Amino acid sequence: MSLKFGTSGLRGLVIDLEGRASSLYTTAFARHLLEAGLLPPGGMVLVGQDFRSSSPSIAATAIGALARAGLSPVDCGALPTPALALYASSIGAACLMVTGSHIPDDRNGIKFYRPDGEIDKSDEARITAIAAELEKSEIDFTPGTAPDRSQDALVKFVARNSVLLPVDALKGLKVGVYQHSTVARDLFVEVLEGYGAEVLALGRSQTFIPVDTEAVSAETISFLKGWAAEHGLDVIVSADGDGDRPLVADETGEPLRGDLLGLIAAKFLSADAVVTPVTSNSGIEAAGEFEVLRTKVGSPFVIAGMQDAAKGGKTAVVGFEANGGTLTGSDFSVAGETLVALPTRDSFLPVLATLYGAASTKASLSALAASYKLAFAAADRLENFAVEISAALMKHLRASDANLAVFLALIGKVASKDDTDGLRVTLADRRIVHLRPSGNAPEMRCYVEAGNEADAKTLLAQGLGLIRAWAQNAKY
């Protein structure tokens, strides 16, 4: 079976997740909530979903399982993950989100939340253990129905994002919203128009389109560049399938790096601590007056880092990943209002902070991005790359410094390496190559940094080429 917990929730092939497995893991989650005292019997669990074709059936199965486990499910329909998490935390409910985020439609997943936020790695281990015990018995996977409170959740999320900026803060900006199949598509239009922006909806799709904001496809970039030129747009915004990772493209249609969007949000909030994985740009430490804590990739690790920062006395804590998903680990005062901590990935905060940065300075988005003077970075992935092959490659490279040196010899000489998550290698000329298997899908990712954009793109192509060549020629 393909199901496993990765960097953000349970993921796997739809054929493995639909039906019995959905009920199995939801029941395990429910039992964990009850056994750990995280919810009382009859406690409320909200259920949300994205627009992929299998999500309605998985959500219905989860609702049935929750009711049979003695909890009270509530249907929140299709909505962004941060909207579901915000609403759940505000009413003291647990929740689960049926989503595969950015991965293809033949795959899906479930993200689980306790009443106080995302489950952590110890929760994952306990849910997995309970599921293994339940696996031995008969599992009822009859779908269920539940009261619909989707509108309440959406209203609360729009209200949160409608007080982040001053009135008419985005007036004069012409913004395209690439709607594709993200559950954030209509909310983006509503929120941006609320700040006075001229908004044009683009590319709405009735079928699911996987958009990875960390490795934007050539096809997506082609769409963005075409729309930017055709409509004279100042910016194009979008998000991944469940609306927790932002996509922002400048006036030419060129996407901005997700870690830059997170950095802009952190500076907008005047953060005193930034928590971000090792995959984020190496220039972040020098980009602001805040302490930076690096973690492994995945929101559970970023959340743990934010908790550590708060325990260490920091009072303005922001986390973000290289995909741009931005988390707040403390409350903030913004535009005279209190922005309540939301320790889960959110695409709206970084989008609004970035657009406000451009509008308030009358600068183009490309000029705003250039003003941060970060190293040029690029990232991409090899899809349908067997997990066994990526594991064998990483084992080979970690086996000895000689293996790593030979593997990268055509690119450059190894100066140092970081084994925190994958292998992040600094070359003698200070360029960076970071190799890391995906935690959510059969993909091998490569992140690079170089002195200019052309060199970064060349280095990325070289890195991906070395991975392909090894997979074709090595005996593993």
CSV table of C-alpha atoms in Angstrom, one decimal:
chain,number,residue,atom,x,y,z
A,1,MET,CA,0.0,0.0,0.0
A,2,SER,CA,1.3,3.5,-0.9
A,3,LEU,CA,-0.1,5.3,2.2
A,4,LYS,CA,2.3,7.0,4.6
A,5,PHE,CA,2.7,10.2,6.6
A,6,GLY,CA,5.1,12.6,4.9
A,7,THR,CA,6.0,16.3,5.3
A,8,SER,CA,2.3,17.3,5.6
A,9,GLY,CA,-0.2,14.6,6.5
A,10,LEU,CA,-1.1,11.2,5.1
A,11,ARG,CA,-0.6,10.7,1.4
A,12,GLY,CA,-0.9,8.0,-1.2
A,13,LEU,CA,-2.6,6.7,-4.3
A,14,VAL,CA,-6.4,7.2,-4.5
A,15,ILE,CA,-6.9,3.5,-5.2
A,16,ASP,CA,-5.2,2.8,-1.8
A,17,LEU,CA,-6.9,5.6,0.2
A,18,GLU,CA,-10.5,5.6,-0.9
A,19,GLY,CA,-13.0,3.4,1.1
A,20,ARG,CA,-11.6,1.2,3.8
A,21,ALA,CA,-8.2,3.0,4.3
A,22,SER,CA,-9.9,6.4,4.7
A,23,SER,CA,-12.2,4.9,7.4
A,24,LEU,CA,-9.3,3.1,9.0
A,25,TYR,CA,-7.1,6.2,9.5
A,26,THR,CA,-9.9,8.4,10.4
A,27,THR,CA,-11.0,6.0,13.1
A,28,ALA,CA,-7.4,5.8,14.3
A,29,PHE,CA,-7.3,9.6,14.5
A,30,ALA,CA,-10.6,9.7,16.4
A,31,ARG,CA,-9.5,7.1,18.9
A,32,HIS,CA,-6.2,9.0,19.4
A,33,LEU,CA,-8.2,12.2,20.2
A,34,LEU,CA,-10.3,10.4,22.7
A,35,GLU,CA,-7.5,8.3,24.3
A,36,ALA,CA,-5.2,11.3,24.7
A,37,GLY,CA,-8.0,13.5,26.2
A,38,LEU,CA,-7.8,15.9,23.3
A,39,LEU,CA,-11.5,15.7,22.7
A,40,PRO,CA,-14.4,14.5,24.9
A,41,PRO,CA,-16.9,11.9,23.6
A,42,GLY,CA,-19.2,13.7,21.2
A,43,GLY,CA,-16.5,16.3,20.6
A,44,MET,CA,-16.7,18.2,17.3
A,45,VAL,CA,-14.4,17.4,14.3
A,46,LEU,CA,-14.6,19.5,11.2
A,47,VAL,CA,-14.1,17.9,7.7
A,48,GLY,CA,-12.9,19.9,4.7
A,49,GLN,CA,-11.8,19.0,1.2
A,50,ASP,CA,-10.2,20.2,-1.9
A,51,PHE,CA,-11.5,20.0,-5.5
A,52,ARG,CA,-9.8,16.8,-6.6
A,53,SER,CA,-12.1,14.1,-8.0
A,54,SER,CA,-11.7,11.7,-5.1
A,55,SER,CA,-12.0,14.2,-2.2
A,56,PRO,CA,-15.9,14.1,-1.9
A,57,SER,CA,-16.0,10.3,-1.4
A,58,ILE,CA,-13.0,10.3,1.0
A,59,ALA,CA,-14.6,13.2,3.0
A,60,ALA,CA,-17.9,11.3,3.2
A,61,THR,CA,-16.1,8.1,4.4
A,62,ALA,CA,-14.3,10.2,7.1
A,63,ILE,CA,-17.6,11.7,8.3
A,64,GLY,CA,-19.1,8.2,8.6
A,65,ALA,CA,-16.1,7.0,10.5
A,66,LEU,CA,-16.0,9.9,12.9
A,67,ALA,CA,-19.7,9.4,13.8
A,68,ARG,CA,-19.2,5.7,14.4
A,69,ALA,CA,-16.2,6.5,16.7
A,70,GLY,CA,-18.4,8.6,19.0
A,71,LEU,CA,-17.5,12.1,17.7
A,72,SER,CA,-19.6,14.8,16.1
A,73,PRO,CA,-18.5,15.4,12.5
A,74,VAL,CA,-19.3,18.8,10.8
A,75,ASP,CA,-19.1,19.2,7.0
A,76,CYS,CA,-17.1,22.3,6.0
A,77,GLY,CA,-17.1,21.5,2.3
A,78,ALA,CA,-14.4,22.7,-0.1
A,79,LEU,CA,-12.3,25.5,1.5
A,80,PRO,CA,-8.6,26.3,2.0
A,81,THR,CA,-6.8,24.3,4.7
A,82,PRO,CA,-5.9,27.5,6.7
A,83,ALA,CA,-9.6,28.5,6.7
A,84,LEU,CA,-10.6,25.1,8.1
A,85,ALA,CA,-7.8,25.2,10.7
A,86,LEU,CA,-8.7,28.8,11.8
A,87,TYR,CA,-12.3,28.0,12.3
A,88,ALA,CA,-11.6,24.8,14.2
A,89,SER,CA,-9.2,26.5,16.6
A,90,SER,CA,-11.7,29.3,17.2
A,91,ILE,CA,-14.4,26.9,18.4
A,92,GLY,CA,-12.1,24.3,20.1
A,93,ALA,CA,-12.7,21.6,17.5
A,94,ALA,CA,-10.4,19.1,15.9
A,95,CYS,CA,-10.5,18.9,12.1
A,96,LEU,CA,-9.2,16.9,9.1
A,97,MET,CA,-8.7,18.1,5.5
A,98,VAL,CA,-9.0,15.8,2.6
A,99,THR,CA,-6.3,17.0,0.2
A,100,GLY,CA,-3.3,15.9,-1.8
A,101,SER,CA,-2.1,19.6,-2.0
A,102,HIS,CA,-0.1,19.9,-5.2
A,103,ILE,CA,0.3,16.3,-6.2
A,104,PRO,CA,-1.6,14.7,-9.2
A,105,ASP,CA,-5.3,13.8,-9.1
A,106,ASP,CA,-4.5,10.1,-8.9
A,107,ARG,CA,-3.2,10.7,-5.4
A,108,ASN,CA,-4.8,12.2,-2.4
A,109,GLY,CA,-4.3,12.6,1.4
A,110,ILE,CA,-5.6,13.6,4.7
A,111,LYS,CA,-4.3,16.3,7.0
A,112,PHE,CA,-5.2,15.9,10.7
A,113,TYR,CA,-5.5,18.7,13.3
A,114,ARG,CA,-6.0,18.5,17.1
A,115,PRO,CA,-8.0,21.3,18.6
A,116,ASP,CA,-4.8,23.2,19.3
A,117,GLY,CA,-3.3,22.7,15.8
A,118,GLU,CA,-1.6,20.3,13.4
A,119,ILE,CA,-0.7,16.9,14.7
A,120,ASP,CA,3.0,16.4,15.4
A,121,LYS,CA,5.3,13.5,14.7
A,122,SER,CA,4.4,11.7,17.9
A,123,ASP,CA,0.7,12.0,17.0
A,124,GLU,CA,1.5,10.5,13.6
A,125,ALA,CA,3.2,7.6,15.2
A,126,ARG,CA,0.3,6.9,17.6
A,127,ILE,CA,-2.3,7.2,14.8
A,128,THR,CA,-0.2,4.8,12.7
A,129,ALA,CA,0.0,2.3,15.6
A,130,ILE,CA,-3.7,2.4,16.2
A,131,ALA,CA,-4.4,1.9,12.5
A,132,ALA,CA,-2.1,-1.1,12.5
A,133,GLU,CA,-4.2,-2.6,15.4
A,134,LEU,CA,-7.5,-1.8,13.7
A,135,GLU,CA,-6.2,-3.3,10.4
A,136,LYS,CA,-6.7,-6.8,11.9
A,137,SER,CA,-10.4,-6.3,12.4
A,138,GLU,CA,-13.5,-5.6,10.2
A,139,ILE,CA,-13.6,-2.0,9.1
A,140,ASP,CA,-17.0,-0.3,8.3
A,141,PHE,CA,-16.4,2.3,5.6
A,142,THR,CA,-20.0,3.3,5.0
A,143,PRO,CA,-20.1,7.0,4.0
A,144,GLY,CA,-21.9,9.5,6.3
A,145,THR,CA,-23.4,13.0,6.2
A,146,ALA,CA,-23.0,15.9,8.7
A,147,PRO,CA,-24.3,19.4,9.3
A,148,ASP,CA,-22.9,22.0,6.9
A,149,ARG,CA,-21.0,24.9,8.5
A,150,SER,CA,-18.9,25.8,5.5
A,151,GLN,CA,-20.2,29.4,5.3
A,152,ASP,CA,-19.2,30.1,8.9
A,153,ALA,CA,-15.6,28.9,8.2
A,154,LEU,CA,-15.3,31.0,5.0
A,155,VAL,CA,-16.7,34.1,6.7
A,156,LYS,CA,-14.2,33.9,9.5
A,157,PHE,CA,-11.3,33.5,7.1
A,158,VAL,CA,-12.3,36.4,4.9
A,159,ALA,CA,-12.7,38.5,8.0
A,160,ARG,CA,-9.2,37.7,9.1
A,161,ASN,CA,-7.7,38.6,5.8
A,162,SER,CA,-9.8,41.8,5.4
A,163,VAL,CA,-8.1,43.6,8.3
A,164,LEU,CA,-4.5,42.9,7.5
A,165,LEU,CA,-4.0,46.0,5.3
A,166,PRO,CA,-5.2,49.6,5.4
A,167,VAL,CA,-8.4,50.4,3.5
A,168,ASP,CA,-7.9,50.5,-0.3
A,169,ALA,CA,-4.3,49.4,0.2
A,170,LEU,CA,-4.1,47.7,-3.2
A,171,LYS,CA,-6.0,50.4,-5.1
A,172,GLY,CA,-4.3,50.9,-8.5
A,173,LEU,CA,-3.0,47.3,-8.8
A,174,LYS,CA,-4.2,45.2,-11.6
A,175,VAL,CA,-4.1,41.6,-10.3
A,176,GLY,CA,-4.7,38.4,-12.1
A,177,VAL,CA,-5.9,35.4,-10.1
A,178,TYR,CA,-4.9,32.1,-11.7
A,179,GLN,CA,-7.9,30.1,-10.4
A,180,HIS,CA,-7.2,26.6,-11.9
A,181,SER,CA,-8.6,24.2,-9.3
A,182,THR,CA,-7.4,25.7,-6.1
A,183,VAL,CA,-10.0,26.0,-3.3
A,184,ALA,CA,-8.7,29.5,-2.7
A,185,ARG,CA,-9.7,30.8,-6.1
A,186,ASP,CA,-12.9,32.7,-5.2
A,187,LEU,CA,-11.7,33.9,-1.8
A,188,PHE,CA,-8.6,35.5,-3.5
A,189,VAL,CA,-10.9,37.5,-5.8
A,190,GLU,CA,-13.1,38.6,-2.9
A,191,VAL,CA,-10.3,39.6,-0.6
A,192,LEU,CA,-8.2,41.4,-3.2
A,193,GLU,CA,-11.2,43.4,-4.5
A,194,GLY,CA,-12.0,44.3,-0.9
A,195,TYR,CA,-8.6,46.2,-0.8
A,196,GLY,CA,-9.4,48.1,-4.0
A,197,ALA,CA,-7.4,46.0,-6.5
A,198,GLU,CA,-8.7,45.5,-10.0
A,199,VAL,CA,-8.9,41.7,-10.3
A,200,LEU,CA,-9.1,39.5,-13.4
A,201,ALA,CA,-10.0,35.8,-12.9
A,202,LEU,CA,-7.9,33.5,-15.2
A,203,GLY,CA,-7.7,29.9,-16.1
A,204,ARG,CA,-10.5,28.4,-14.0
A,205,SER,CA,-10.7,24.7,-14.4
A,206,GLN,CA,-13.5,22.1,-13.7
A,207,THR,CA,-10.9,19.3,-13.5
A,208,PHE,CA,-8.0,19.2,-11.0
A,209,ILE,CA,-4.7,20.7,-12.0
A,210,PRO,CA,-1.7,20.0,-9.8
A,211,VAL,CA,0.2,23.2,-9.2
A,212,ASP,CA,3.4,23.0,-7.2
A,213,THR,CA,4.4,26.4,-6.0
A,214,GLU,CA,7.9,25.2,-5.0
A,215,ALA,CA,8.7,23.9,-8.5
A,216,VAL,CA,6.4,25.8,-10.9
A,217,SER,CA,6.1,23.9,-14.2
A,218,ALA,CA,7.1,25.3,-17.5
A,219,GLU,CA,3.5,25.1,-18.7
A,220,THR,CA,2.3,27.1,-15.8
A,221,ILE,CA,5.0,29.7,-16.3
A,222,SER,CA,4.0,29.9,-20.0
A,223,PHE,CA,0.4,30.7,-18.9
A,224,LEU,CA,1.5,33.3,-16.4
A,225,LYS,CA,3.8,35.1,-18.9
A,226,GLY,CA,1.1,35.1,-21.6
A,227,TRP,CA,-1.6,36.5,-19.3
A,228,ALA,CA,0.8,39.2,-17.9
A,229,ALA,CA,1.6,40.5,-21.3
A,230,GLU,CA,-2.0,40.1,-22.7
A,231,HIS,CA,-3.7,41.9,-19.9
A,232,GLY,CA,-1.0,44.3,-18.7
A,233,LEU,CA,-1.1,42.9,-15.2
A,234,ASP,CA,1.0,44.1,-12.2
A,235,VAL,CA,0.9,40.7,-10.6
A,236,ILE,CA,-0.6,37.3,-10.8
A,237,VAL,CA,-1.5,35.3,-7.7
A,238,SER,CA,-2.6,31.7,-7.1
A,239,ALA,CA,-2.1,28.8,-4.7
A,240,ASP,CA,-1.8,25.1,-4.6
A,241,GLY,CA,-4.8,22.7,-4.5
A,242,ASP,CA,-5.7,23.3,-0.8
A,243,GLY,CA,-4.7,26.9,-0.7
A,244,ASP,CA,-2.0,26.8,1.9
A,245,ARG,CA,1.0,27.5,-0.5
A,246,PRO,CA,1.1,30.8,-2.4
A,247,LEU,CA,2.1,31.5,-6.0
A,248,VAL,CA,3.0,35.1,-6.9
A,249,ALA,CA,4.3,36.1,-10.3
A,250,ASP,CA,5.6,39.6,-11.2
A,251,GLU,CA,4.6,41.9,-14.0
A,252,THR,CA,6.4,39.7,-16.5
A,253,GLY,CA,4.8,36.5,-15.3
A,254,GLU,CA,7.9,35.3,-13.6
A,255,PRO,CA,7.1,33.5,-10.3
A,256,LEU,CA,8.8,34.8,-7.1
A,257,ARG,CA,10.4,32.3,-4.9
A,258,GLY,CA,8.2,31.0,-2.0
A,259,ASP,CA,10.8,31.7,0.6
A,260,LEU,CA,11.0,35.3,-0.5
A,261,LEU,CA,7.2,35.6,0.0
A,262,GLY,CA,7.6,34.2,3.5
A,263,LEU,CA,10.4,36.6,4.2
A,264,ILE,CA,8.3,39.6,3.0
A,265,ALA,CA,5.5,38.4,5.3
A,266,ALA,CA,7.9,38.1,8.3
A,267,LYS,CA,9.2,41.7,7.7
A,268,PHE,CA,5.6,42.9,7.2
A,269,LEU,CA,4.8,41.5,10.7
A,270,SER,CA,8.1,42.8,12.2
A,271,ALA,CA,9.0,39.3,13.4
A,272,ASP,CA,11.7,38.8,16.0
A,273,ALA,CA,12.1,35.1,15.1
A,274,VAL,CA,11.9,33.3,11.7
A,275,VAL,CA,11.7,29.5,11.5
A,276,THR,CA,12.3,28.0,8.1
A,277,PRO,CA,13.7,24.7,6.7
A,278,VAL,CA,17.2,24.2,5.4
A,279,THR,CA,15.8,24.3,1.8
A,280,SER,CA,15.0,28.1,2.1
A,281,ASN,CA,17.4,30.7,0.7
A,282,SER,CA,20.7,30.9,2.5
A,283,GLY,CA,20.5,34.7,2.5
A,284,ILE,CA,17.5,34.9,4.9
A,285,GLU,CA,19.8,35.2,8.0
A,286,ALA,CA,21.1,38.5,6.7
A,287,ALA,CA,17.8,39.8,5.4
A,288,GLY,CA,16.3,41.2,8.6
A,289,GLU,CA,16.7,41.9,12.3
A,290,PHE,CA,15.4,38.6,13.5
A,291,GLU,CA,16.8,35.3,14.8
A,292,VAL,CA,16.6,32.5,12.2
A,293,LEU,CA,16.1,28.9,13.2
A,294,ARG,CA,16.5,26.2,10.5
A,295,THR,CA,14.6,23.0,10.5
A,296,LYS,CA,13.9,19.8,8.5
A,297,VAL,CA,11.4,20.2,5.7
A,298,GLY,CA,7.7,19.9,6.7
A,299,SER,CA,5.2,21.9,8.7
A,300,PRO,CA,5.5,19.7,11.9
A,301,PHE,CA,9.2,20.6,12.1
A,302,VAL,CA,8.5,24.3,11.5
A,303,ILE,CA,5.8,24.3,14.1
A,304,ALA,CA,8.1,22.7,16.6
A,305,GLY,CA,10.7,25.3,15.8
A,306,MET,CA,8.2,28.1,16.4
A,307,GLN,CA,7.3,26.6,19.8
A,308,ASP,CA,11.0,26.5,20.7
A,309,ALA,CA,11.4,30.1,19.7
A,310,ALA,CA,8.5,31.1,21.9
A,311,LYS,CA,9.9,29.2,24.8
A,312,GLY,CA,13.1,31.0,24.3
A,313,GLY,CA,11.4,34.4,24.8
A,314,LYS,CA,10.5,35.4,21.3
A,315,THR,CA,7.1,37.2,21.0
A,316,ALA,CA,6.8,37.7,17.3
A,317,VAL,CA,7.3,34.4,15.6
A,318,VAL,CA,6.8,33.6,11.9
A,319,GLY,CA,7.6,30.4,10.1
A,320,PHE,CA,7.6,29.7,6.4
A,321,GLU,CA,8.7,27.0,4.0
A,322,ALA,CA,10.4,27.2,0.6
A,323,ASN,CA,7.0,26.7,-1.0
A,324,GLY,CA,5.9,30.0,0.6
A,325,GLY,CA,3.4,28.6,3.0
A,326,THR,CA,3.6,31.0,6.0
A,327,LEU,CA,2.7,30.2,9.6
A,328,THR,CA,2.3,32.5,12.6
A,329,GLY,CA,3.5,31.2,16.0
A,330,SER,CA,2.3,34.2,18.0
A,331,ASP,CA,-0.4,36.9,17.9
A,332,PHE,CA,0.5,40.1,16.0
A,333,SER,CA,-1.0,43.6,16.1
A,334,VAL,CA,-1.7,44.6,12.5
A,335,ALA,CA,-3.5,47.7,11.3
A,336,GLY,CA,-4.9,48.2,14.8
A,337,GLU,CA,-6.3,44.7,14.9
A,338,THR,CA,-5.1,41.5,16.5
A,339,LEU,CA,-4.0,38.8,14.1
A,340,VAL,CA,-4.4,35.6,16.1
A,341,ALA,CA,-1.7,33.0,15.7
A,342,LEU,CA,-2.3,30.5,13.0
A,343,PRO,CA,0.4,27.8,13.2
A,344,THR,CA,-0.4,26.1,9.9
A,345,ARG,CA,0.6,27.0,6.3
A,346,ASP,CA,-1.3,29.9,4.8
A,347,SER,CA,-1.1,31.4,1.3
A,348,PHE,CA,-3.1,34.6,2.0
A,349,LEU,CA,-0.8,36.3,4.4
A,350,PRO,CA,2.3,36.2,2.2
A,351,VAL,CA,0.3,37.2,-0.9
A,352,LEU,CA,-1.2,40.2,0.8
A,353,ALA,CA,2.1,41.3,2.4
A,354,THR,CA,3.9,41.0,-0.9
A,355,LEU,CA,1.3,43.0,-2.9
A,356,TYR,CA,1.2,45.6,-0.1
A,357,GLY,CA,4.9,45.9,-0.3
A,358,ALA,CA,4.7,46.7,-4.0
A,359,ALA,CA,1.7,49.0,-3.8
A,360,SER,CA,2.9,51.0,-0.8
A,361,THR,CA,6.3,51.7,-2.4
A,362,LYS,CA,4.9,52.2,-5.9
A,363,ALA,CA,7.5,49.7,-7.0
A,364,SER,CA,7.1,46.9,-9.6
A,365,LEU,CA,7.0,43.4,-8.1
A,366,SER,CA,10.3,42.5,-9.8
A,367,ALA,CA,11.9,45.6,-8.3
A,368,LEU,CA,10.5,44.7,-4.9
A,369,ALA,CA,12.0,41.2,-5.2
A,370,ALA,CA,15.4,42.5,-6.4
A,371,SER,CA,15.6,44.8,-3.4
A,372,TYR,CA,16.0,41.9,-1.0
A,373,LYS,CA,19.2,40.9,-2.7
A,374,LEU,CA,18.9,37.2,-2.0
A,375,ALA,CA,21.0,34.7,-3.8
A,376,PHE,CA,19.5,33.5,-7.0
A,377,ALA,CA,17.7,30.2,-6.3
A,378,ALA,CA,15.8,27.6,-8.3
A,379,ALA,CA,14.2,24.3,-7.6
A,380,ASP,CA,12.5,21.5,-9.6
A,381,ARG,CA,11.7,17.8,-9.2
A,382,LEU,CA,11.8,14.6,-11.1
A,383,GLU,CA,8.3,13.2,-11.0
A,384,ASN,CA,7.4,9.5,-10.8
A,385,PHE,CA,10.9,8.8,-9.4
A,386,ALA,CA,10.6,5.6,-7.4
A,387,VAL,CA,11.1,5.9,-3.7
A,388,GLU,CA,13.4,3.0,-3.7
A,389,ILE,CA,15.7,4.7,-6.2
A,390,SER,CA,15.8,8.0,-4.3
A,391,ALA,CA,16.6,6.1,-1.1
A,392,ALA,CA,19.4,4.2,-2.8
A,393,LEU,CA,20.9,7.4,-4.2
A,394,MET,CA,20.8,9.2,-0.8
A,395,LYS,CA,22.4,6.1,0.9
A,396,HIS,CA,25.1,6.0,-1.7
A,397,LEU,CA,25.9,9.7,-1.4
A,398,ARG,CA,26.0,9.5,2.4
A,399,ALA,CA,28.2,6.4,2.5
A,400,SER,CA,31.3,8.4,1.9
A,401,ASP,CA,32.7,11.8,1.0
A,402,ALA,CA,34.3,10.2,-2.0
A,403,ASN,CA,31.0,9.1,-3.4
A,404,LEU,CA,29.6,12.6,-3.0
A,405,ALA,CA,32.6,14.1,-4.6
A,406,VAL,CA,32.5,11.8,-7.6
A,407,PHE,CA,28.8,12.3,-8.1
A,408,LEU,CA,29.2,16.1,-8.2
A,409,ALA,CA,32.6,16.2,-9.9
A,410,LEU,CA,31.1,17.5,-13.2
A,411,ILE,CA,29.5,20.4,-11.4
A,412,GLY,CA,32.2,21.5,-8.9
A,413,LYS,CA,34.3,20.6,-5.9
A,414,VAL,CA,32.5,19.9,-2.5
A,415,ALA,CA,33.4,22.4,0.2
A,416,SER,CA,30.9,21.4,2.9
A,417,LYS,CA,27.7,19.5,3.4
A,418,ASP,CA,24.6,19.7,5.6
A,419,ASP,CA,22.7,16.5,6.3
A,420,THR,CA,19.8,18.0,8.2
A,421,ASP,CA,17.2,17.0,5.5
A,422,GLY,CA,18.5,15.5,2.3
A,423,LEU,CA,22.0,16.6,1.4
A,424,ARG,CA,22.7,20.3,1.0
A,425,VAL,CA,26.1,20.8,-0.5
A,426,THR,CA,28.1,24.0,-0.7
A,427,LEU,CA,30.6,24.0,-3.5
A,428,ALA,CA,34.0,25.6,-3.5
A,429,ASP,CA,32.7,28.6,-5.5
A,430,ARG,CA,29.9,29.0,-3.0
A,431,ARG,CA,27.1,27.7,-5.2
A,432,ILE,CA,24.7,25.3,-3.5
A,433,VAL,CA,23.2,22.1,-4.6
A,434,HIS,CA,20.6,20.4,-2.3
A,435,LEU,CA,19.2,16.9,-3.1
A,436,ARG,CA,16.2,15.7,-1.3
A,437,PRO,CA,13.6,13.0,-1.8
A,438,SER,CA,10.0,14.3,-1.5
A,439,GLY,CA,8.3,13.3,1.8
A,440,ASN,CA,4.9,13.2,0.1
A,441,ALA,CA,5.2,11.6,-3.3
A,442,PRO,CA,7.6,9.6,-5.5
A,443,GLU,CA,9.6,12.6,-6.5
A,444,MET,CA,13.3,13.6,-6.2
A,445,ARG,CA,13.8,17.3,-5.6
A,446,CYS,CA,16.8,19.5,-6.3
A,447,TYR,CA,17.3,23.0,-5.0
A,448,VAL,CA,20.1,25.3,-6.0
A,449,GLU,CA,21.6,28.7,-5.4
A,450,ALA,CA,24.1,30.6,-7.6
A,451,GLY,CA,25.3,34.2,-8.2
A,452,ASN,CA,22.9,35.0,-11.0
A,453,GLU,CA,19.7,33.6,-12.5
A,454,ALA,CA,21.3,32.0,-15.6
A,455,ASP,CA,23.9,30.2,-13.4
A,456,ALA,CA,21.1,29.0,-11.1
A,457,LYS,CA,19.1,27.6,-14.0
A,458,THR,CA,22.1,25.9,-15.4
A,459,LEU,CA,23.1,24.4,-12.1
A,460,LEU,CA,19.5,23.1,-11.6
A,461,ALA,CA,19.6,21.4,-15.0
A,462,GLN,CA,23.0,19.9,-14.2
A,463,GLY,CA,21.8,18.6,-10.8
A,464,LEU,CA,18.7,17.0,-12.2
A,465,GLY,CA,20.8,15.5,-15.0
A,466,LEU,CA,23.1,13.9,-12.6
A,467,ILE,CA,20.2,12.3,-10.7
A,468,ARG,CA,18.7,10.9,-13.9
A,469,ALA,CA,22.1,9.5,-15.0
A,470,TRP,CA,22.7,7.8,-11.7
A,471,ALA,CA,19.2,6.3,-11.7
A,472,GLN,CA,19.8,4.9,-15.2
A,473,ASN,CA,23.3,3.6,-14.6
A,474,ALA,CA,23.7,2.6,-11.0
A,475,LYS,CA,23.0,-0.9,-9.5
A,476,TYR,CA,20.8,-0.5,-6.5
